[in-house]
PDB file of C-alpha atoms in Angstrom:
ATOM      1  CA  UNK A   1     -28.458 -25.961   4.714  1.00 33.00           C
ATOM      2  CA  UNK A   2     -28.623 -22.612   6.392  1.00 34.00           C
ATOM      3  CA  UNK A   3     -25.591 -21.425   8.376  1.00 35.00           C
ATOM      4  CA  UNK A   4     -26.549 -18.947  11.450  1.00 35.00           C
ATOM      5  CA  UNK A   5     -25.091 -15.937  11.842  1.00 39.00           C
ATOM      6  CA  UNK A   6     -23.463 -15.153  14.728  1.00 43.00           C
ATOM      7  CA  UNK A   7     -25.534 -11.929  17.257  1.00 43.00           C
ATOM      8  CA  UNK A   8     -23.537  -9.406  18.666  1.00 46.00           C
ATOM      9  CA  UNK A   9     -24.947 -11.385  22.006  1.00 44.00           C
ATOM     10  CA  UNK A  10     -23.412 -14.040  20.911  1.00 38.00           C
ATOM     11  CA  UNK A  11     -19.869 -13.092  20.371  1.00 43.00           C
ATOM     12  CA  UNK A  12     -20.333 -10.940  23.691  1.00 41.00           C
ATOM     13  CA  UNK A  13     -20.837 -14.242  25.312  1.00 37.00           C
ATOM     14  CA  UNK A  14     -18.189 -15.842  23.715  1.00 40.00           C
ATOM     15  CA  UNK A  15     -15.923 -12.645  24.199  1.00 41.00           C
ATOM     16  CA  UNK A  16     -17.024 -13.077  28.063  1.00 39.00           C
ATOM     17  CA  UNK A  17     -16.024 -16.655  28.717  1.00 39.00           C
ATOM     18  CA  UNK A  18     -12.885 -16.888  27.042  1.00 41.00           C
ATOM     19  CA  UNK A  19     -11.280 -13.558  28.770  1.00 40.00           C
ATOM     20  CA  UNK A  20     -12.462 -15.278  32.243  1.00 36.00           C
ATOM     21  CA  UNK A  21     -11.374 -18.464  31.033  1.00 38.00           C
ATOM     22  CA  UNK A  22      -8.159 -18.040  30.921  1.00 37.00           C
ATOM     23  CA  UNK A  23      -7.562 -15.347  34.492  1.00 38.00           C
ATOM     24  CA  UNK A  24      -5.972 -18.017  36.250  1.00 39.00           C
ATOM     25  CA  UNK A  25      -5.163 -21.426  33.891  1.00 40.00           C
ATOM     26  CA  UNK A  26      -3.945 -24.518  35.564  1.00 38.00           C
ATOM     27  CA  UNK A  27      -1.136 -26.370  33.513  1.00 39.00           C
ATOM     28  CA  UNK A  28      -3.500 -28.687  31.216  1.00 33.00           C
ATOM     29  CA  UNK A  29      -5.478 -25.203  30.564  1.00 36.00           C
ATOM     30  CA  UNK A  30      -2.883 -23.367  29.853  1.00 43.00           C
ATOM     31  CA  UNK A  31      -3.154 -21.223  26.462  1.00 60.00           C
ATOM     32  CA  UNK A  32      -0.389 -19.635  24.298  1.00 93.00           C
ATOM     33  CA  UNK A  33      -0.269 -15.957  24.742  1.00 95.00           C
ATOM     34  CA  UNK A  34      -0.556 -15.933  20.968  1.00 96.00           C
ATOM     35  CA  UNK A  35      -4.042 -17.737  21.080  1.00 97.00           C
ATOM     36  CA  UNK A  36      -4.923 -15.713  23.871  1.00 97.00           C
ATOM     37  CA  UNK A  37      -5.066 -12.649  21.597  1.00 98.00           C
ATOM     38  CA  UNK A  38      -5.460 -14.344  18.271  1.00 98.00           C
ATOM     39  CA  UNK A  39      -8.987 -16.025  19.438  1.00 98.00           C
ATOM     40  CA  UNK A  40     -11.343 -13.070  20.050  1.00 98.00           C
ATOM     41  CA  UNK A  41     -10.062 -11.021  17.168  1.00 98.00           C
ATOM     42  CA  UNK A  42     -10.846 -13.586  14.689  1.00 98.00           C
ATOM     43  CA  UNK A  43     -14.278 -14.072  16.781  1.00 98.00           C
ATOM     44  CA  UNK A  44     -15.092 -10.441  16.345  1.00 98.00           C
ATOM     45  CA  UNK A  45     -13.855 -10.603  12.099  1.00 98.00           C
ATOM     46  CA  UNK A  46     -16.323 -14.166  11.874  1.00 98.00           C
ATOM     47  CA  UNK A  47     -18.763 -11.892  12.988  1.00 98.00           C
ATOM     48  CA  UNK A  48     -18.431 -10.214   9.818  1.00 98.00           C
ATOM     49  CA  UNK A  49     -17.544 -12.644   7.839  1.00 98.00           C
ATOM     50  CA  UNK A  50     -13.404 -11.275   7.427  1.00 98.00           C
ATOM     51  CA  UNK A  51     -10.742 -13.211   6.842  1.00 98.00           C
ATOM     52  CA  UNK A  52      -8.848 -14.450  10.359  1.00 98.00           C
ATOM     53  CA  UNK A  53      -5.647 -13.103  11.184  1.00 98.00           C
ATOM     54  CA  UNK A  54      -2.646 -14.876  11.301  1.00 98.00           C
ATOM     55  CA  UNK A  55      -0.126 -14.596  14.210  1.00 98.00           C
ATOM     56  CA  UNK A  56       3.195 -12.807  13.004  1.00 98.00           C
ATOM     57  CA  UNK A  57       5.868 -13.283  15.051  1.00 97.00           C
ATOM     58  CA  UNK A  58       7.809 -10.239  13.594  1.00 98.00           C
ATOM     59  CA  UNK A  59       4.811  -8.133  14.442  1.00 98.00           C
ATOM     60  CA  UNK A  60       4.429  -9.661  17.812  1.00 98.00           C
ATOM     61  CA  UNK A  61       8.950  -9.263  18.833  1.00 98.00           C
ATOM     62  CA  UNK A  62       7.926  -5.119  17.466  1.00 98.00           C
ATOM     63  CA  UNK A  63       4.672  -5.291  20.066  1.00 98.00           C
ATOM     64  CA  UNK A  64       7.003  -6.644  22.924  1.00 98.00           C
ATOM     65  CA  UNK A  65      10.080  -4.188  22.299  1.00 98.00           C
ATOM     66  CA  UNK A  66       7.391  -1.525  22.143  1.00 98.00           C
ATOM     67  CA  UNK A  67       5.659  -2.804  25.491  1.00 98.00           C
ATOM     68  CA  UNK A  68       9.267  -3.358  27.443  1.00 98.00           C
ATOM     69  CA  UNK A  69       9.459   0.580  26.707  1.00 97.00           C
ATOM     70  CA  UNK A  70       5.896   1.120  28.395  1.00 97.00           C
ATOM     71  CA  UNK A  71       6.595  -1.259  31.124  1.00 96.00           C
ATOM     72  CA  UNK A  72       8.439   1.840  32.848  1.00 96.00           C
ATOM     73  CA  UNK A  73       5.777   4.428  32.900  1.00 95.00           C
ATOM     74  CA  UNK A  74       2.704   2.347  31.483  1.00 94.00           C
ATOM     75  CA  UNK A  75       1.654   5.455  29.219  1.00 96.00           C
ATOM     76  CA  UNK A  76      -1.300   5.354  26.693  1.00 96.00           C
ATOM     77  CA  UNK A  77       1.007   6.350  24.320  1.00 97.00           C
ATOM     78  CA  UNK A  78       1.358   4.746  20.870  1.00 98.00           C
ATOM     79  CA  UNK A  79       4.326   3.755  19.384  1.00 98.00           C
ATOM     80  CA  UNK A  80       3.675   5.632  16.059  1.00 97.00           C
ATOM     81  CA  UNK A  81       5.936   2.905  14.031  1.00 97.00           C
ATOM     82  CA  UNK A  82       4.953   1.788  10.504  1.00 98.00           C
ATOM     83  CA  UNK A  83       2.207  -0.564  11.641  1.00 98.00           C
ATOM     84  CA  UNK A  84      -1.785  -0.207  12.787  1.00 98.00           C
ATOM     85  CA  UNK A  85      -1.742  -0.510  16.597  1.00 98.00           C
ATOM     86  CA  UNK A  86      -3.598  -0.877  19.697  1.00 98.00           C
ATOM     87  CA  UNK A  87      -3.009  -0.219  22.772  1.00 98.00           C
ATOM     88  CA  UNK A  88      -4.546  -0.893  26.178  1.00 98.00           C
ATOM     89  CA  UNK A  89      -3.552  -0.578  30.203  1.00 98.00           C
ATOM     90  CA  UNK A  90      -5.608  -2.154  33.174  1.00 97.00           C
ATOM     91  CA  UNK A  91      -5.063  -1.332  36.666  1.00 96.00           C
ATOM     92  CA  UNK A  92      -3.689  -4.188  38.967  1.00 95.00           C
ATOM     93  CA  UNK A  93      -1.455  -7.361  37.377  1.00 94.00           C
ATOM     94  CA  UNK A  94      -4.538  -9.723  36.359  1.00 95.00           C
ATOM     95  CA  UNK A  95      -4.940  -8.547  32.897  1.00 97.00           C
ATOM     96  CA  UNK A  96      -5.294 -11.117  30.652  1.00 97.00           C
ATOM     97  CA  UNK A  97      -4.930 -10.477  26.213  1.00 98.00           C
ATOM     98  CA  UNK A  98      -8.517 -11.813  25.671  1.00 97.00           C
ATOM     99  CA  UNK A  99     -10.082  -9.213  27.933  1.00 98.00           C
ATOM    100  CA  UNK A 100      -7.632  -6.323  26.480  1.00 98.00           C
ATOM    101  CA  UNK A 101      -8.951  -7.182  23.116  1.00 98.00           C
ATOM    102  CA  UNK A 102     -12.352  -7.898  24.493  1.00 98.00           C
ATOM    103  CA  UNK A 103     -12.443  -4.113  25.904  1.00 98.00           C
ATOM    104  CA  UNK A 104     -11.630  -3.255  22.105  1.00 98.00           C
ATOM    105  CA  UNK A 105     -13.867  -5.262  20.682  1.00 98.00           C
ATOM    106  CA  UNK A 106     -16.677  -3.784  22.777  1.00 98.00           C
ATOM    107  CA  UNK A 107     -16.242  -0.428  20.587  1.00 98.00           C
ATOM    108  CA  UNK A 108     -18.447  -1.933  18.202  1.00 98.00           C
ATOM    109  CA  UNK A 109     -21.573  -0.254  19.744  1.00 98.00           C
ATOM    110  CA  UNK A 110     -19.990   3.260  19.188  1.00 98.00           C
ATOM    111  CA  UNK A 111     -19.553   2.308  15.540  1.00 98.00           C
ATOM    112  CA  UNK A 112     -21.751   3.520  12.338  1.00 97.00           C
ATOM    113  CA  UNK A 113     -20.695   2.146   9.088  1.00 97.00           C
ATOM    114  CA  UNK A 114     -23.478   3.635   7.754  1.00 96.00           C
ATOM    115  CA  UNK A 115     -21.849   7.030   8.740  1.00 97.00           C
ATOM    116  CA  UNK A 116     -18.016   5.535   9.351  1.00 97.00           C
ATOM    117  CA  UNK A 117     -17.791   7.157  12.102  1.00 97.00           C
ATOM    118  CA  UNK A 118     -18.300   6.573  15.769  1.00 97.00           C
ATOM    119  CA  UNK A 119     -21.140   7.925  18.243  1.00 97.00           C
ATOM    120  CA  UNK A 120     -20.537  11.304  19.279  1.00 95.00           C
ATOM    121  CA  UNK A 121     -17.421  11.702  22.795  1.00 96.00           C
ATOM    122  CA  UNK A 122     -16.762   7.839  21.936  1.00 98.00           C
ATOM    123  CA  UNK A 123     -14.307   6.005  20.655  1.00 97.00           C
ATOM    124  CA  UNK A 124     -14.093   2.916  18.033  1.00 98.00           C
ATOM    125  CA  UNK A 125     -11.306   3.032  16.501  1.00 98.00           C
ATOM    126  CA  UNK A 126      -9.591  -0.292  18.276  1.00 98.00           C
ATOM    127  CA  UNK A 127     -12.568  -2.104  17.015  1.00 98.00           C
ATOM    128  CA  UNK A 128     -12.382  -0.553  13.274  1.00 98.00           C
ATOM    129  CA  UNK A 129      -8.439  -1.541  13.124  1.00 98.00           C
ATOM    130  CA  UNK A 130      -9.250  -5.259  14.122  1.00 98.00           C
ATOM    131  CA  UNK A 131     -11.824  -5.309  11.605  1.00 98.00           C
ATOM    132  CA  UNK A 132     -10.150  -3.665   8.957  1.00 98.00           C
ATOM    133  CA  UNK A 133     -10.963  -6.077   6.194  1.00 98.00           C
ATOM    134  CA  UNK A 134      -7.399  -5.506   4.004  1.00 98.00           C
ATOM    135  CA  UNK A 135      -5.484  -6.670   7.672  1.00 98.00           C
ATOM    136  CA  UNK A 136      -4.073 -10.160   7.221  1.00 98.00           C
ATOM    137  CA  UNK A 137      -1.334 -10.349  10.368  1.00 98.00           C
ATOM    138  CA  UNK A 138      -1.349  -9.070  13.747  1.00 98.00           C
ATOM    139  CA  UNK A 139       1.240  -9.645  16.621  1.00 98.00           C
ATOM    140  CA  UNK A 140       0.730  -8.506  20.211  1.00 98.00           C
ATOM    141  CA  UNK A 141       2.571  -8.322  23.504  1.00 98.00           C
ATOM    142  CA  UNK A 142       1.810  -7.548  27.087  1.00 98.00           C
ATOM    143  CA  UNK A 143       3.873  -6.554  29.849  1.00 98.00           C
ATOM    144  CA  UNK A 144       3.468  -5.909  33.908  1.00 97.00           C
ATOM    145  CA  UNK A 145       4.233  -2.281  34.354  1.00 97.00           C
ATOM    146  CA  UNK A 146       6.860  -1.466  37.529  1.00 96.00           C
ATOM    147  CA  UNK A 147       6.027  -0.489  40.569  1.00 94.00           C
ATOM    148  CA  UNK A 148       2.575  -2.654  40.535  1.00 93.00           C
ATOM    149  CA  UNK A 149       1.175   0.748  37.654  1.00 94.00           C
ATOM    150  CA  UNK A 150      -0.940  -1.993  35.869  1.00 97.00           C
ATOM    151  CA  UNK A 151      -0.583  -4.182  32.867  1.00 98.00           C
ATOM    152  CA  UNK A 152       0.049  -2.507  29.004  1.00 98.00           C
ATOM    153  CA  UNK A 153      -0.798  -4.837  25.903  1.00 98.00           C
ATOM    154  CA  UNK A 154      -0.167  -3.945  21.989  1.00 98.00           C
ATOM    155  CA  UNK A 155      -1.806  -5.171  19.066  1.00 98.00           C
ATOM    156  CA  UNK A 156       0.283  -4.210  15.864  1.00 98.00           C
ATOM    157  CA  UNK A 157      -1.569  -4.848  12.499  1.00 98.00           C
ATOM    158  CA  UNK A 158      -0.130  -5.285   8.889  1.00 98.00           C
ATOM    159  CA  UNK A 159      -1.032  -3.710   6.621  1.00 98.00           C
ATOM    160  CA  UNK A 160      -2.177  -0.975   9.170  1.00 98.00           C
ATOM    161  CA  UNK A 161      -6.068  -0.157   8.799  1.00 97.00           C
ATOM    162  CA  UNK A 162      -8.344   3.183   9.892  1.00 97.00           C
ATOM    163  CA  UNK A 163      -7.591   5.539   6.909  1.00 96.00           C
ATOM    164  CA  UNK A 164      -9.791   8.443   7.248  1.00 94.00           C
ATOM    165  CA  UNK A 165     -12.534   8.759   4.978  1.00 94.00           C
ATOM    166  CA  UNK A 166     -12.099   4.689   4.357  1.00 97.00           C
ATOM    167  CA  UNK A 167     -14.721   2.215   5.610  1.00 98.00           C
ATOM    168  CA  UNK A 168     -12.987  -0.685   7.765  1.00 98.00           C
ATOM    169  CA  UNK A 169     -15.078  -3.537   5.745  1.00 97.00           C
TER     170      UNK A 169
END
């Protein structure tokens, strides 16, 4: 029996429908924030055959005390606490988790392993911290910024990932 592995296509796809899937869920489609960002970091770890993450609540109450702080100014600014951490804002209030980690996730084309580093002016570093293959808990939050500034999310990760000079897998 041969098991097919999934294309970067694939989890695009995948990536695709569930952050549209859940922009506006009716009561019986409703989703648990937690799932919401769980799902399509543990699509883009299958990917590579990593371990899932599991939800940590003490993780996710640090995310949300850091995100209350943000909701005032909604600054790219990280929280520089003891845990690995990403951090996203979208303009407007329809923001969902899946297409915050989605947007991260999408990093993957700037990424080398073969060089650990990423493509030249780009970033990849939210992609290398979700698959950081010692990372076994992650807990995120997201909040509506005031004065209609957008919506900030946070991924913390424990144990924290993206040591320089270390490859993420």
């Amino acid at each position: 029996m041969s098991l097919m592995k999934p294309s970067l296509g694939t989890i695009t796809v995948f990536l695709l429908l569930i952050s549209t899937a859940h922009a506006v869920p009716t009561k019986s489609q409703h989703v648990s924030q937690a799932s919401q960002f769980l799902a399509p970091h543990n699509v883009a770890r299958l990917a590579l055959r990593l371990r899932p993450l599991l939800w940590d609540a003490k993780l996710a109450r640090y995310a949300q005390w850091y995100a209350n702080q943000r909701r005032f100014d909604c600054a790219l600014e990280h929280s520089n606490g003891p845990y690995g951490e990403n951090i996203f804002w979208g303009s407007g209030n329809d923001w969902t988790p899946s297409q915050a980690v989605a947007d991260w996730v999408s990093e993957r084309q700037w990424y080398n392993y073969w060089s650990n580093s990423c493509a030249g002016g780009e970033q990849c570093g939210h992609y290398t911290q979700i698959v950081w293959s010692s990372t076994r808990r992650v807990g995120c939050a997201r909040v509506k910024c005031l004065g209609d500034r957008g919506v900030f999310m946070t991924c913390n990760y424990d144990p924290p990932g993206n040591y320089i000079g270390e490859r993420p897998y």
